[in-house]
Amino acid sequence: MSGTLGRQLGDTNRRLGRGTHMMGPAHSLSGAAAWLGVGAATAAAGHPMPWPVLVVGALICAGAALAPDLDHRSATISRAFGPLSRWLCEVVDKLSYAVYKATRTRSDPRRSGGHRTLTHTALWAVAIGAGGSLLAISGGRWAVLGILFVHLVLAVEGLLWRAARVSSDVLVWLLGASCAWILAGVLDQPGNGANWLFEAPGQEYMWLGLPIVLGALVHDVGDALTVSGCPILWPLPIKKKRWYPIGPPKSLRFRAGSWVEVRVLMPAFMVLGGFGAAAALNVI
């Protein structure tokens, strides 16, 4: 009996995982486009971002748009940092599952894993963004470099997915580290954005948490467009479920890797990102 139940739960989780989350490149492109859109909006409001903030924010947002899949052992992020990221994905998967079991209602389905639960919520996005800001303002230069390094590696893994998969992990890490060092140096220059938005003494780089939050939220919205939706509003009860899968009508949803994602959404993200960058830099 227990074996049958285990197989049923496993089948349920495979159905939940199949087609529920967009591919890494689509997530990263949507994250970068979202931050460039924010840059266009601030420029239209008369408070344009310094160009280093626009570039760094777009790269962080592209990397952060992969982070919610920390609960998935086969996701792009699980390969980004070798055994460390694979171990972290296993830990987050178990943590997410524990939270799911502790908070589910009778209407929420049974499952045996934590994918597409805790890390796919708005609450998680805000928490990791706040953590990023706190680390940036309290940890000094090395903390900022660490934040940049992690997200730049993820951005490379997402935006340059095919190239990253066939190259050495060490080369990707070296690229992330060197870019983090260069970009941190550029931001430190007067007027280049270290104190963008938060100008009080001691609040330099506090804004780094914003693209982290945005990237995670964009990921959740992207997953909400797929066949199984996304529990973005947890723990708010909706239709007697705490893990209610938010999403558009099912006729408007798609499967991950389908032609809609590859031929429509990804090109759209590229075009929107280009327009956003041009508007943010006052080119158009």
PDB file of C-alpha atoms in Angstrom:
ATOM      1  CA  MET A   1       0.000   0.000   0.000  1.00  0.00           C
ATOM      2  CA  SER A   2       2.741   2.438   0.960  1.00  0.00           C
ATOM      3  CA  GLY A   3       4.632   1.601  -2.219  1.00  0.00           C
ATOM      4  CA  THR A   4       1.561   2.335  -4.320  1.00  0.00           C
ATOM      5  CA  LEU A   5       1.043   5.641  -2.515  1.00  0.00           C
ATOM      6  CA  GLY A   6       4.684   6.547  -3.071  1.00  0.00           C
ATOM      7  CA  ARG A   7       4.401   5.852  -6.795  1.00  0.00           C
ATOM      8  CA  GLN A   8       1.222   7.913  -6.975  1.00  0.00           C
ATOM      9  CA  LEU A   9       2.904  10.835  -5.221  1.00  0.00           C
ATOM     10  CA  GLY A  10       5.895  10.524  -7.506  1.00  0.00           C
ATOM     11  CA  ASP A  11       3.651  10.564 -10.572  1.00  0.00           C
ATOM     12  CA  THR A  12       1.864  13.624  -9.206  1.00  0.00           C
ATOM     13  CA  ASN A  13       5.129  15.483  -8.718  1.00  0.00           C
ATOM     14  CA  ARG A  14       6.322  14.581 -12.208  1.00  0.00           C
ATOM     15  CA  ARG A  15       3.083  15.947 -13.631  1.00  0.00           C
ATOM     16  CA  LEU A  16       3.493  19.087 -11.533  1.00  0.00           C
ATOM     17  CA  GLY A  17       7.087  19.506 -12.652  1.00  0.00           C
ATOM     18  CA  ARG A  18       6.480  18.787 -16.344  1.00  0.00           C
ATOM     19  CA  GLY A  19       5.857  22.041 -18.151  1.00  0.00           C
ATOM     20  CA  THR A  20       5.410  24.095 -14.975  1.00  0.00           C
ATOM     21  CA  HIS A  21       8.426  26.386 -15.279  1.00  0.00           C
ATOM     22  CA  MET A  22       9.913  28.221 -18.220  1.00  0.00           C
ATOM     23  CA  MET A  23      13.413  27.440 -19.427  1.00  0.00           C
ATOM     24  CA  GLY A  24      16.402  29.222 -17.931  1.00  0.00           C
ATOM     25  CA  PRO A  25      17.061  31.490 -20.936  1.00  0.00           C
ATOM     26  CA  ALA A  26      13.447  32.703 -20.988  1.00  0.00           C
ATOM     27  CA  HIS A  27      13.530  33.451 -17.259  1.00  0.00           C
ATOM     28  CA  SER A  28      16.815  35.358 -17.538  1.00  0.00           C
ATOM     29  CA  LEU A  29      15.696  37.323 -20.587  1.00  0.00           C
ATOM     30  CA  SER A  30      12.467  38.295 -18.846  1.00  0.00           C
ATOM     31  CA  GLY A  31      14.425  39.417 -15.778  1.00  0.00           C
ATOM     32  CA  ALA A  32      16.816  41.587 -17.781  1.00  0.00           C
ATOM     33  CA  ALA A  33      13.925  43.076 -19.776  1.00  0.00           C
ATOM     34  CA  ALA A  34      12.033  43.858 -16.574  1.00  0.00           C
ATOM     35  CA  TRP A  35      14.917  45.841 -15.065  1.00  0.00           C
ATOM     36  CA  LEU A  36      15.506  47.700 -18.341  1.00  0.00           C
ATOM     37  CA  GLY A  37      11.806  48.544 -18.240  1.00  0.00           C
ATOM     38  CA  VAL A  38      12.269  49.953 -14.742  1.00  0.00           C
ATOM     39  CA  GLY A  39      15.143  52.030 -16.111  1.00  0.00           C
ATOM     40  CA  ALA A  40      12.886  53.390 -18.856  1.00  0.00           C
ATOM     41  CA  ALA A  41      10.209  54.242 -16.281  1.00  0.00           C
ATOM     42  CA  THR A  42      12.626  56.114 -14.012  1.00  0.00           C
ATOM     43  CA  ALA A  43      13.964  58.031 -17.008  1.00  0.00           C
ATOM     44  CA  ALA A  44      10.420  58.984 -18.038  1.00  0.00           C
ATOM     45  CA  ALA A  45       9.801  60.162 -14.459  1.00  0.00           C
ATOM     46  CA  GLY A  46      12.808  62.475 -14.674  1.00  0.00           C
ATOM     47  CA  HIS A  47      15.162  60.415 -12.512  1.00  0.00           C
ATOM     48  CA  PRO A  48      17.265  58.358 -14.945  1.00  0.00           C
ATOM     49  CA  MET A  49      19.520  55.603 -13.656  1.00  0.00           C
ATOM     50  CA  PRO A  50      23.267  55.996 -14.087  1.00  0.00           C
ATOM     51  CA  TRP A  51      24.250  53.599 -16.869  1.00  0.00           C
ATOM     52  CA  PRO A  52      26.238  51.299 -14.517  1.00  0.00           C
ATOM     53  CA  VAL A  53      23.090  50.818 -12.374  1.00  0.00           C
ATOM     54  CA  LEU A  54      21.118  49.973 -15.503  1.00  0.00           C
ATOM     55  CA  VAL A  55      23.692  47.400 -16.649  1.00  0.00           C
ATOM     56  CA  VAL A  56      24.388  45.852 -13.253  1.00  0.00           C
ATOM     57  CA  GLY A  57      20.718  45.793 -12.300  1.00  0.00           C
ATOM     58  CA  ALA A  58      19.788  44.054 -15.562  1.00  0.00           C
ATOM     59  CA  LEU A  59      22.460  41.389 -15.017  1.00  0.00           C
ATOM     60  CA  ILE A  60      21.480  40.840 -11.373  1.00  0.00           C
ATOM     61  CA  CYS A  61      17.815  40.635 -12.337  1.00  0.00           C
ATOM     62  CA  ALA A  62      18.651  38.125 -15.093  1.00  0.00           C
ATOM     63  CA  GLY A  63      20.487  35.980 -12.557  1.00  0.00           C
ATOM     64  CA  ALA A  64      17.897  36.383  -9.822  1.00  0.00           C
ATOM     65  CA  ALA A  65      15.215  35.230 -12.262  1.00  0.00           C
ATOM     66  CA  LEU A  66      16.721  31.732 -11.994  1.00  0.00           C
ATOM     67  CA  ALA A  67      16.886  31.667  -8.195  1.00  0.00           C
ATOM     68  CA  PRO A  68      13.341  30.437  -7.375  1.00  0.00           C
ATOM     69  CA  ASP A  69      14.250  27.117  -9.006  1.00  0.00           C
ATOM     70  CA  LEU A  70      16.568  26.404  -6.074  1.00  0.00           C
ATOM     71  CA  ASP A  71      13.887  23.880  -5.148  1.00  0.00           C
ATOM     72  CA  HIS A  72      14.470  21.888  -8.362  1.00  0.00           C
ATOM     73  CA  ARG A  73      17.420  19.487  -8.625  1.00  0.00           C
ATOM     74  CA  SER A  74      17.439  19.573 -12.432  1.00  0.00           C
ATOM     75  CA  ALA A  75      17.132  23.332 -12.898  1.00  0.00           C
ATOM     76  CA  THR A  76      19.803  25.514 -14.480  1.00  0.00           C
ATOM     77  CA  ILE A  77      20.752  26.941 -11.090  1.00  0.00           C
ATOM     78  CA  SER A  78      21.554  23.469  -9.723  1.00  0.00           C
ATOM     79  CA  ARG A  79      24.502  23.236 -12.139  1.00  0.00           C
ATOM     80  CA  ALA A  80      25.778  26.787 -11.704  1.00  0.00           C
ATOM     81  CA  PHE A  81      28.140  26.205  -8.778  1.00  0.00           C
ATOM     82  CA  GLY A  82      28.887  22.500  -9.040  1.00  0.00           C
ATOM     83  CA  PRO A  83      28.327  20.254  -6.004  1.00  0.00           C
ATOM     84  CA  LEU A  84      27.573  23.272  -3.779  1.00  0.00           C
ATOM     85  CA  SER A  85      24.534  24.377  -5.777  1.00  0.00           C
ATOM     86  CA  ARG A  86      23.309  20.789  -6.176  1.00  0.00           C
ATOM     87  CA  TRP A  87      23.505  20.307  -2.405  1.00  0.00           C
ATOM     88  CA  LEU A  88      21.773  23.643  -1.810  1.00  0.00           C
ATOM     89  CA  CYS A  89      18.953  22.667  -4.170  1.00  0.00           C
ATOM     90  CA  GLU A  90      18.412  19.466  -2.199  1.00  0.00           C
ATOM     91  CA  VAL A  91      18.298  21.400   1.086  1.00  0.00           C
ATOM     92  CA  VAL A  92      15.879  24.002  -0.286  1.00  0.00           C
ATOM     93  CA  ASP A  93      13.707  21.269  -1.784  1.00  0.00           C
ATOM     94  CA  LYS A  94      13.378  19.583   1.628  1.00  0.00           C
ATOM     95  CA  LEU A  95      12.777  22.915   3.393  1.00  0.00           C
ATOM     96  CA  SER A  96      10.096  23.871   0.874  1.00  0.00           C
ATOM     97  CA  TYR A  97       8.408  20.499   1.235  1.00  0.00           C
ATOM     98  CA  ALA A  98       8.417  20.813   5.027  1.00  0.00           C
ATOM     99  CA  VAL A  99       6.780  24.255   4.806  1.00  0.00           C
ATOM    100  CA  TYR A 100       4.238  22.909   2.314  1.00  0.00           C
ATOM    101  CA  LYS A 101       3.260  20.034   4.598  1.00  0.00           C
ATOM    102  CA  ALA A 102       3.011  22.316   7.624  1.00  0.00           C
ATOM    103  CA  THR A 103       0.791  24.898   5.921  1.00  0.00           C
ATOM    104  CA  ARG A 104      -1.289  22.979   3.356  1.00  0.00           C
ATOM    105  CA  THR A 105      -5.032  22.707   3.732  1.00  0.00           C
ATOM    106  CA  ARG A 106      -7.141  19.648   2.977  1.00  0.00           C
ATOM    107  CA  SER A 107      -7.840  21.092  -0.460  1.00  0.00           C
ATOM    108  CA  ASP A 108      -4.154  21.354  -1.384  1.00  0.00           C
ATOM    109  CA  PRO A 109      -2.902  18.223  -3.188  1.00  0.00           C
ATOM    110  CA  ARG A 110      -0.535  15.767  -1.579  1.00  0.00           C
ATOM    111  CA  ARG A 111       3.002  15.720  -2.912  1.00  0.00           C
ATOM    112  CA  SER A 112       6.420  14.275  -2.083  1.00  0.00           C
ATOM    113  CA  GLY A 113       8.689  17.197  -3.024  1.00  0.00           C
ATOM    114  CA  GLY A 114       8.945  20.945  -2.607  1.00  0.00           C
ATOM    115  CA  HIS A 115       9.298  22.149  -6.192  1.00  0.00           C
ATOM    116  CA  ARG A 116       7.165  25.164  -7.083  1.00  0.00           C
ATOM    117  CA  THR A 117       6.170  25.926  -3.517  1.00  0.00           C
ATOM    118  CA  LEU A 118       7.989  28.177  -1.016  1.00  0.00           C
ATOM    119  CA  THR A 119      10.588  29.697  -3.359  1.00  0.00           C
ATOM    120  CA  HIS A 120       7.868  30.513  -5.886  1.00  0.00           C
ATOM    121  CA  THR A 121       6.024  32.972  -3.664  1.00  0.00           C
ATOM    122  CA  ALA A 122       6.053  36.763  -3.428  1.00  0.00           C
ATOM    123  CA  LEU A 123       6.925  36.480   0.258  1.00  0.00           C
ATOM    124  CA  TRP A 124      10.103  34.577  -0.579  1.00  0.00           C
ATOM    125  CA  ALA A 125      11.027  37.126  -3.270  1.00  0.00           C
ATOM    126  CA  VAL A 126      10.719  40.028  -0.842  1.00  0.00           C
ATOM    127  CA  ALA A 127      12.653  38.128   1.835  1.00  0.00           C
ATOM    128  CA  ILE A 128      15.654  37.341  -0.359  1.00  0.00           C
ATOM    129  CA  GLY A 129      15.658  40.884  -1.746  1.00  0.00           C
ATOM    130  CA  ALA A 130      15.652  42.337   1.756  1.00  0.00           C
ATOM    131  CA  GLY A 131      18.416  39.914   2.703  1.00  0.00           C
ATOM    132  CA  GLY A 132      20.454  41.060  -0.286  1.00  0.00           C
ATOM    133  CA  SER A 133      20.063  44.717   0.670  1.00  0.00           C
ATOM    134  CA  LEU A 134      20.976  44.023   4.302  1.00  0.00           C
ATOM    135  CA  LEU A 135      24.046  42.055   3.252  1.00  0.00           C
ATOM    136  CA  ALA A 136      25.133  44.800   0.859  1.00  0.00           C
ATOM    137  CA  ILE A 137      24.969  47.612   3.429  1.00  0.00           C
ATOM    138  CA  SER A 138      26.391  45.631   6.338  1.00  0.00           C
ATOM    139  CA  GLY A 139      28.980  43.384   4.697  1.00  0.00           C
ATOM    140  CA  GLY A 140      31.111  45.962   2.908  1.00  0.00           C
ATOM    141  CA  ARG A 141      32.862  45.591  -0.432  1.00  0.00           C
ATOM    142  CA  TRP A 142      33.335  41.819  -0.237  1.00  0.00           C
ATOM    143  CA  ALA A 143      29.634  41.297   0.351  1.00  0.00           C
ATOM    144  CA  VAL A 144      28.836  43.429  -2.698  1.00  0.00           C
ATOM    145  CA  LEU A 145      31.344  41.464  -4.754  1.00  0.00           C
ATOM    146  CA  GLY A 146      29.767  38.224  -3.553  1.00  0.00           C
ATOM    147  CA  ILE A 147      26.277  39.364  -4.552  1.00  0.00           C
ATOM    148  CA  LEU A 148      27.536  40.461  -7.962  1.00  0.00           C
ATOM    149  CA  PHE A 149      29.525  37.252  -8.505  1.00  0.00           C
ATOM    150  CA  VAL A 150      26.639  34.902  -7.706  1.00  0.00           C
ATOM    151  CA  HIS A 151      24.149  36.733  -9.882  1.00  0.00           C
ATOM    152  CA  LEU A 152      26.559  37.308 -12.769  1.00  0.00           C
ATOM    153  CA  VAL A 153      27.345  33.583 -12.890  1.00  0.00           C
ATOM    154  CA  LEU A 154      23.622  32.860 -12.929  1.00  0.00           C
ATOM    155  CA  ALA A 155      23.106  35.482 -15.651  1.00  0.00           C
ATOM    156  CA  VAL A 156      25.764  33.792 -17.794  1.00  0.00           C
ATOM    157  CA  GLU A 157      24.141  30.408 -17.186  1.00  0.00           C
ATOM    158  CA  GLY A 158      20.761  31.799 -18.190  1.00  0.00           C
ATOM    159  CA  LEU A 159      21.505  34.233 -21.008  1.00  0.00           C
ATOM    160  CA  LEU A 160      24.327  32.182 -22.547  1.00  0.00           C
ATOM    161  CA  TRP A 161      22.759  28.831 -21.714  1.00  0.00           C
ATOM    162  CA  ARG A 162      24.140  26.725 -24.577  1.00  0.00           C
ATOM    163  CA  ALA A 163      27.612  28.238 -24.410  1.00  0.00           C
ATOM    164  CA  ALA A 164      27.737  27.869 -20.624  1.00  0.00           C
ATOM    165  CA  ARG A 165      26.737  24.200 -20.764  1.00  0.00           C
ATOM    166  CA  VAL A 166      29.570  23.234 -23.118  1.00  0.00           C
ATOM    167  CA  SER A 167      32.227  25.340 -21.368  1.00  0.00           C
ATOM    168  CA  SER A 168      34.114  24.664 -18.166  1.00  0.00           C
ATOM    169  CA  ASP A 169      32.416  25.702 -14.927  1.00  0.00           C
ATOM    170  CA  VAL A 170      35.685  27.285 -13.849  1.00  0.00           C
ATOM    171  CA  LEU A 171      35.680  29.530 -16.933  1.00  0.00           C
ATOM    172  CA  VAL A 172      32.140  30.693 -16.141  1.00  0.00           C
ATOM    173  CA  TRP A 173      33.151  31.380 -12.540  1.00  0.00           C
ATOM    174  CA  LEU A 174      36.221  33.324 -13.664  1.00  0.00           C
ATOM    175  CA  LEU A 175      34.082  35.368 -16.045  1.00  0.00           C
ATOM    176  CA  GLY A 176      31.612  36.109 -13.248  1.00  0.00           C
ATOM    177  CA  ALA A 177      34.368  37.036 -10.794  1.00  0.00           C
ATOM    178  CA  SER A 178      36.228  39.312 -13.211  1.00  0.00           C
ATOM    179  CA  CYS A 179      33.020  41.081 -14.308  1.00  0.00           C
ATOM    180  CA  ALA A 180      31.955  41.486 -10.665  1.00  0.00           C
ATOM    181  CA  TRP A 181      35.305  43.096  -9.809  1.00  0.00           C
ATOM    182  CA  ILE A 182      35.189  45.455 -12.806  1.00  0.00           C
ATOM    183  CA  LEU A 183      31.565  46.473 -12.343  1.00  0.00           C
ATOM    184  CA  ALA A 184      32.006  47.059  -8.597  1.00  0.00           C
ATOM    185  CA  GLY A 185      34.911  49.361  -9.406  1.00  0.00           C
ATOM    186  CA  VAL A 186      32.831  51.264 -11.949  1.00  0.00           C
ATOM    187  CA  LEU A 187      29.928  51.669  -9.516  1.00  0.00           C
ATOM    188  CA  ASP A 188      32.284  53.000  -6.848  1.00  0.00           C
ATOM    189  CA  GLN A 189      33.187  55.986  -9.003  1.00  0.00           C
ATOM    190  CA  PRO A 190      31.377  59.215  -8.015  1.00  0.00           C
ATOM    191  CA  GLY A 191      28.050  59.585  -9.811  1.00  0.00           C
ATOM    192  CA  ASN A 192      28.036  56.023 -11.132  1.00  0.00           C
ATOM    193  CA  GLY A 193      25.371  54.713  -8.813  1.00  0.00           C
ATOM    194  CA  ALA A 194      26.757  53.157  -5.632  1.00  0.00           C
ATOM    195  CA  ASN A 195      24.308  55.356  -3.710  1.00  0.00           C
ATOM    196  CA  TRP A 196      21.541  55.327  -6.325  1.00  0.00           C
ATOM    197  CA  LEU A 197      18.065  55.799  -4.839  1.00  0.00           C
ATOM    198  CA  PHE A 198      19.307  55.444  -1.229  1.00  0.00           C
ATOM    199  CA  GLU A 199      21.603  58.398  -0.589  1.00  0.00           C
ATOM    200  CA  ALA A 200      21.952  58.421   3.202  1.00  0.00           C
ATOM    201  CA  PRO A 201      25.407  57.572   4.566  1.00  0.00           C
ATOM    202  CA  GLY A 202      25.810  53.835   5.057  1.00  0.00           C
ATOM    203  CA  GLN A 203      23.106  52.972   2.514  1.00  0.00           C
ATOM    204  CA  GLU A 204      25.401  52.534  -0.463  1.00  0.00           C
ATOM    205  CA  TYR A 205      24.360  49.513  -2.552  1.00  0.00           C
ATOM    206  CA  MET A 206      21.108  49.134  -0.636  1.00  0.00           C
ATOM    207  CA  TRP A 207      19.401  49.181  -4.044  1.00  0.00           C
ATOM    208  CA  LEU A 208      20.969  45.838  -4.968  1.00  0.00           C
ATOM    209  CA  GLY A 209      18.035  44.092  -3.313  1.00  0.00           C
ATOM    210  CA  LEU A 210      15.581  45.605  -5.809  1.00  0.00           C
ATOM    211  CA  PRO A 211      16.665  43.662  -8.919  1.00  0.00           C
ATOM    212  CA  ILE A 212      16.819  40.526  -6.751  1.00  0.00           C
ATOM    213  CA  VAL A 213      13.165  40.946  -5.743  1.00  0.00           C
ATOM    214  CA  LEU A 214      12.137  41.844  -9.281  1.00  0.00           C
ATOM    215  CA  GLY A 215      13.942  38.870 -10.800  1.00  0.00           C
ATOM    216  CA  ALA A 216      12.244  36.421  -8.447  1.00  0.00           C
ATOM    217  CA  LEU A 217       8.808  37.959  -9.050  1.00  0.00           C
ATOM    218  CA  VAL A 218       9.285  37.881 -12.816  1.00  0.00           C
ATOM    219  CA  HIS A 219      10.189  34.196 -12.537  1.00  0.00           C
ATOM    220  CA  ASP A 220       6.981  33.539 -10.594  1.00  0.00           C
ATOM    221  CA  VAL A 221       4.865  35.406 -13.132  1.00  0.00           C
ATOM    222  CA  GLY A 222       6.502  33.423 -15.925  1.00  0.00           C
ATOM    223  CA  ASP A 223       5.729  30.128 -14.197  1.00  0.00           C
ATOM    224  CA  ALA A 224       2.154  31.313 -13.599  1.00  0.00           C
ATOM    225  CA  LEU A 225       1.725  31.438 -17.384  1.00  0.00           C
ATOM    226  CA  THR A 226       2.506  27.727 -17.701  1.00  0.00           C
ATOM    227  CA  VAL A 227       0.042  24.878 -17.400  1.00  0.00           C
ATOM    228  CA  SER A 228       0.150  24.440 -13.612  1.00  0.00           C
ATOM    229  CA  GLY A 229       0.262  28.057 -12.450  1.00  0.00           C
ATOM    230  CA  CYS A 230       2.284  29.331  -9.483  1.00  0.00           C
ATOM    231  CA  PRO A 231       1.385  29.842  -5.782  1.00  0.00           C
ATOM    232  CA  ILE A 232       2.581  33.452  -5.769  1.00  0.00           C
ATOM    233  CA  LEU A 233       0.166  34.653  -3.079  1.00  0.00           C
ATOM    234  CA  TRP A 234       0.939  32.024  -0.421  1.00  0.00           C
ATOM    235  CA  PRO A 235      -0.021  31.941   2.453  1.00  0.00           C
ATOM    236  CA  LEU A 236      -3.252  33.772   1.569  1.00  0.00           C
ATOM    237  CA  PRO A 237      -6.102  31.240   1.313  1.00  0.00           C
ATOM    238  CA  ILE A 238      -7.806  31.194  -2.088  1.00  0.00           C
ATOM    239  CA  LYS A 239     -10.661  28.778  -2.769  1.00  0.00           C
ATOM    240  CA  LYS A 240      -9.753  26.883   0.422  1.00  0.00           C
ATOM    241  CA  LYS A 241      -6.150  26.427  -0.734  1.00  0.00           C
ATOM    242  CA  ARG A 242      -3.073  28.096   0.721  1.00  0.00           C
ATOM    243  CA  TRP A 243      -0.991  26.971  -2.265  1.00  0.00           C
ATOM    244  CA  TYR A 244      -3.483  28.055  -4.910  1.00  0.00           C
ATOM    245  CA  PRO A 245      -1.808  28.090  -8.356  1.00  0.00           C
ATOM    246  CA  ILE A 246      -2.298  31.617  -9.685  1.00  0.00           C
ATOM    247  CA  GLY A 247      -2.490  31.924 -13.449  1.00  0.00           C
ATOM    248  CA  PRO A 248      -4.536  33.080 -16.438  1.00  0.00           C
ATOM    249  CA  PRO A 249      -7.365  30.957 -17.888  1.00  0.00           C
ATOM    250  CA  LYS A 250      -6.009  27.551 -18.864  1.00  0.00           C
ATOM    251  CA  SER A 251      -6.640  28.256 -22.539  1.00  0.00           C
ATOM    252  CA  LEU A 252      -3.982  30.996 -22.339  1.00  0.00           C
ATOM    253  CA  ARG A 253      -1.306  28.869 -20.647  1.00  0.00           C
ATOM    254  CA  PHE A 254       1.521  26.998 -22.345  1.00  0.00           C
ATOM    255  CA  ARG A 255       3.991  24.222 -21.673  1.00  0.00           C
ATOM    256  CA  ALA A 256       7.648  24.973 -20.951  1.00  0.00           C
ATOM    257  CA  GLY A 257       9.783  24.813 -24.072  1.00  0.00           C
ATOM    258  CA  SER A 258       6.781  25.055 -26.380  1.00  0.00           C
ATOM    259  CA  TRP A 259       6.738  27.224 -29.495  1.00  0.00           C
ATOM    260  CA  VAL A 260       4.979  29.986 -27.538  1.00  0.00           C
ATOM    261  CA  GLU A 261       7.953  30.360 -25.215  1.00  0.00           C
ATOM    262  CA  VAL A 262      10.680  29.929 -27.822  1.00  0.00           C
ATOM    263  CA  ARG A 263       9.193  31.783 -30.789  1.00  0.00           C
ATOM    264  CA  VAL A 264       7.001  34.383 -29.117  1.00  0.00           C
ATOM    265  CA  LEU A 265       8.024  35.169 -25.545  1.00  0.00           C
ATOM    266  CA  MET A 266      11.807  35.054 -25.847  1.00  0.00           C
ATOM    267  CA  PRO A 267      11.944  37.297 -28.947  1.00  0.00           C
ATOM    268  CA  ALA A 268       9.435  39.615 -27.259  1.00  0.00           C
ATOM    269  CA  PHE A 269      11.658  39.880 -24.167  1.00  0.00           C
ATOM    270  CA  MET A 270      14.628  40.772 -26.398  1.00  0.00           C
ATOM    271  CA  VAL A 271      12.686  43.479 -28.225  1.00  0.00           C
ATOM    272  CA  LEU A 272      11.181  44.914 -25.043  1.00  0.00           C
ATOM    273  CA  GLY A 273      14.574  44.874 -23.357  1.00  0.00           C
ATOM    274  CA  GLY A 274      16.103  46.744 -26.283  1.00  0.00           C
ATOM    275  CA  PHE A 275      13.398  49.401 -26.203  1.00  0.00           C
ATOM    276  CA  GLY A 276      13.722  49.646 -22.435  1.00  0.00           C
ATOM    277  CA  ALA A 277      17.485  50.164 -22.626  1.00  0.00           C
ATOM    278  CA  ALA A 278      17.156  52.784 -25.363  1.00  0.00           C
ATOM    279  CA  ALA A 279      14.521  54.679 -23.385  1.00  0.00           C
ATOM    280  CA  ALA A 280      16.489  54.420 -20.145  1.00  0.00           C
ATOM    281  CA  LEU A 281      19.556  55.897 -21.840  1.00  0.00           C
ATOM    282  CA  ASN A 282      17.469  58.614 -23.559  1.00  0.00           C
ATOM    283  CA  VAL A 283      18.347  57.288 -27.003  1.00  0.00           C
ATOM    284  CA  ILE A 284      14.668  57.321 -27.968  1.00  0.00           C
TER     285      ILE A 284
END
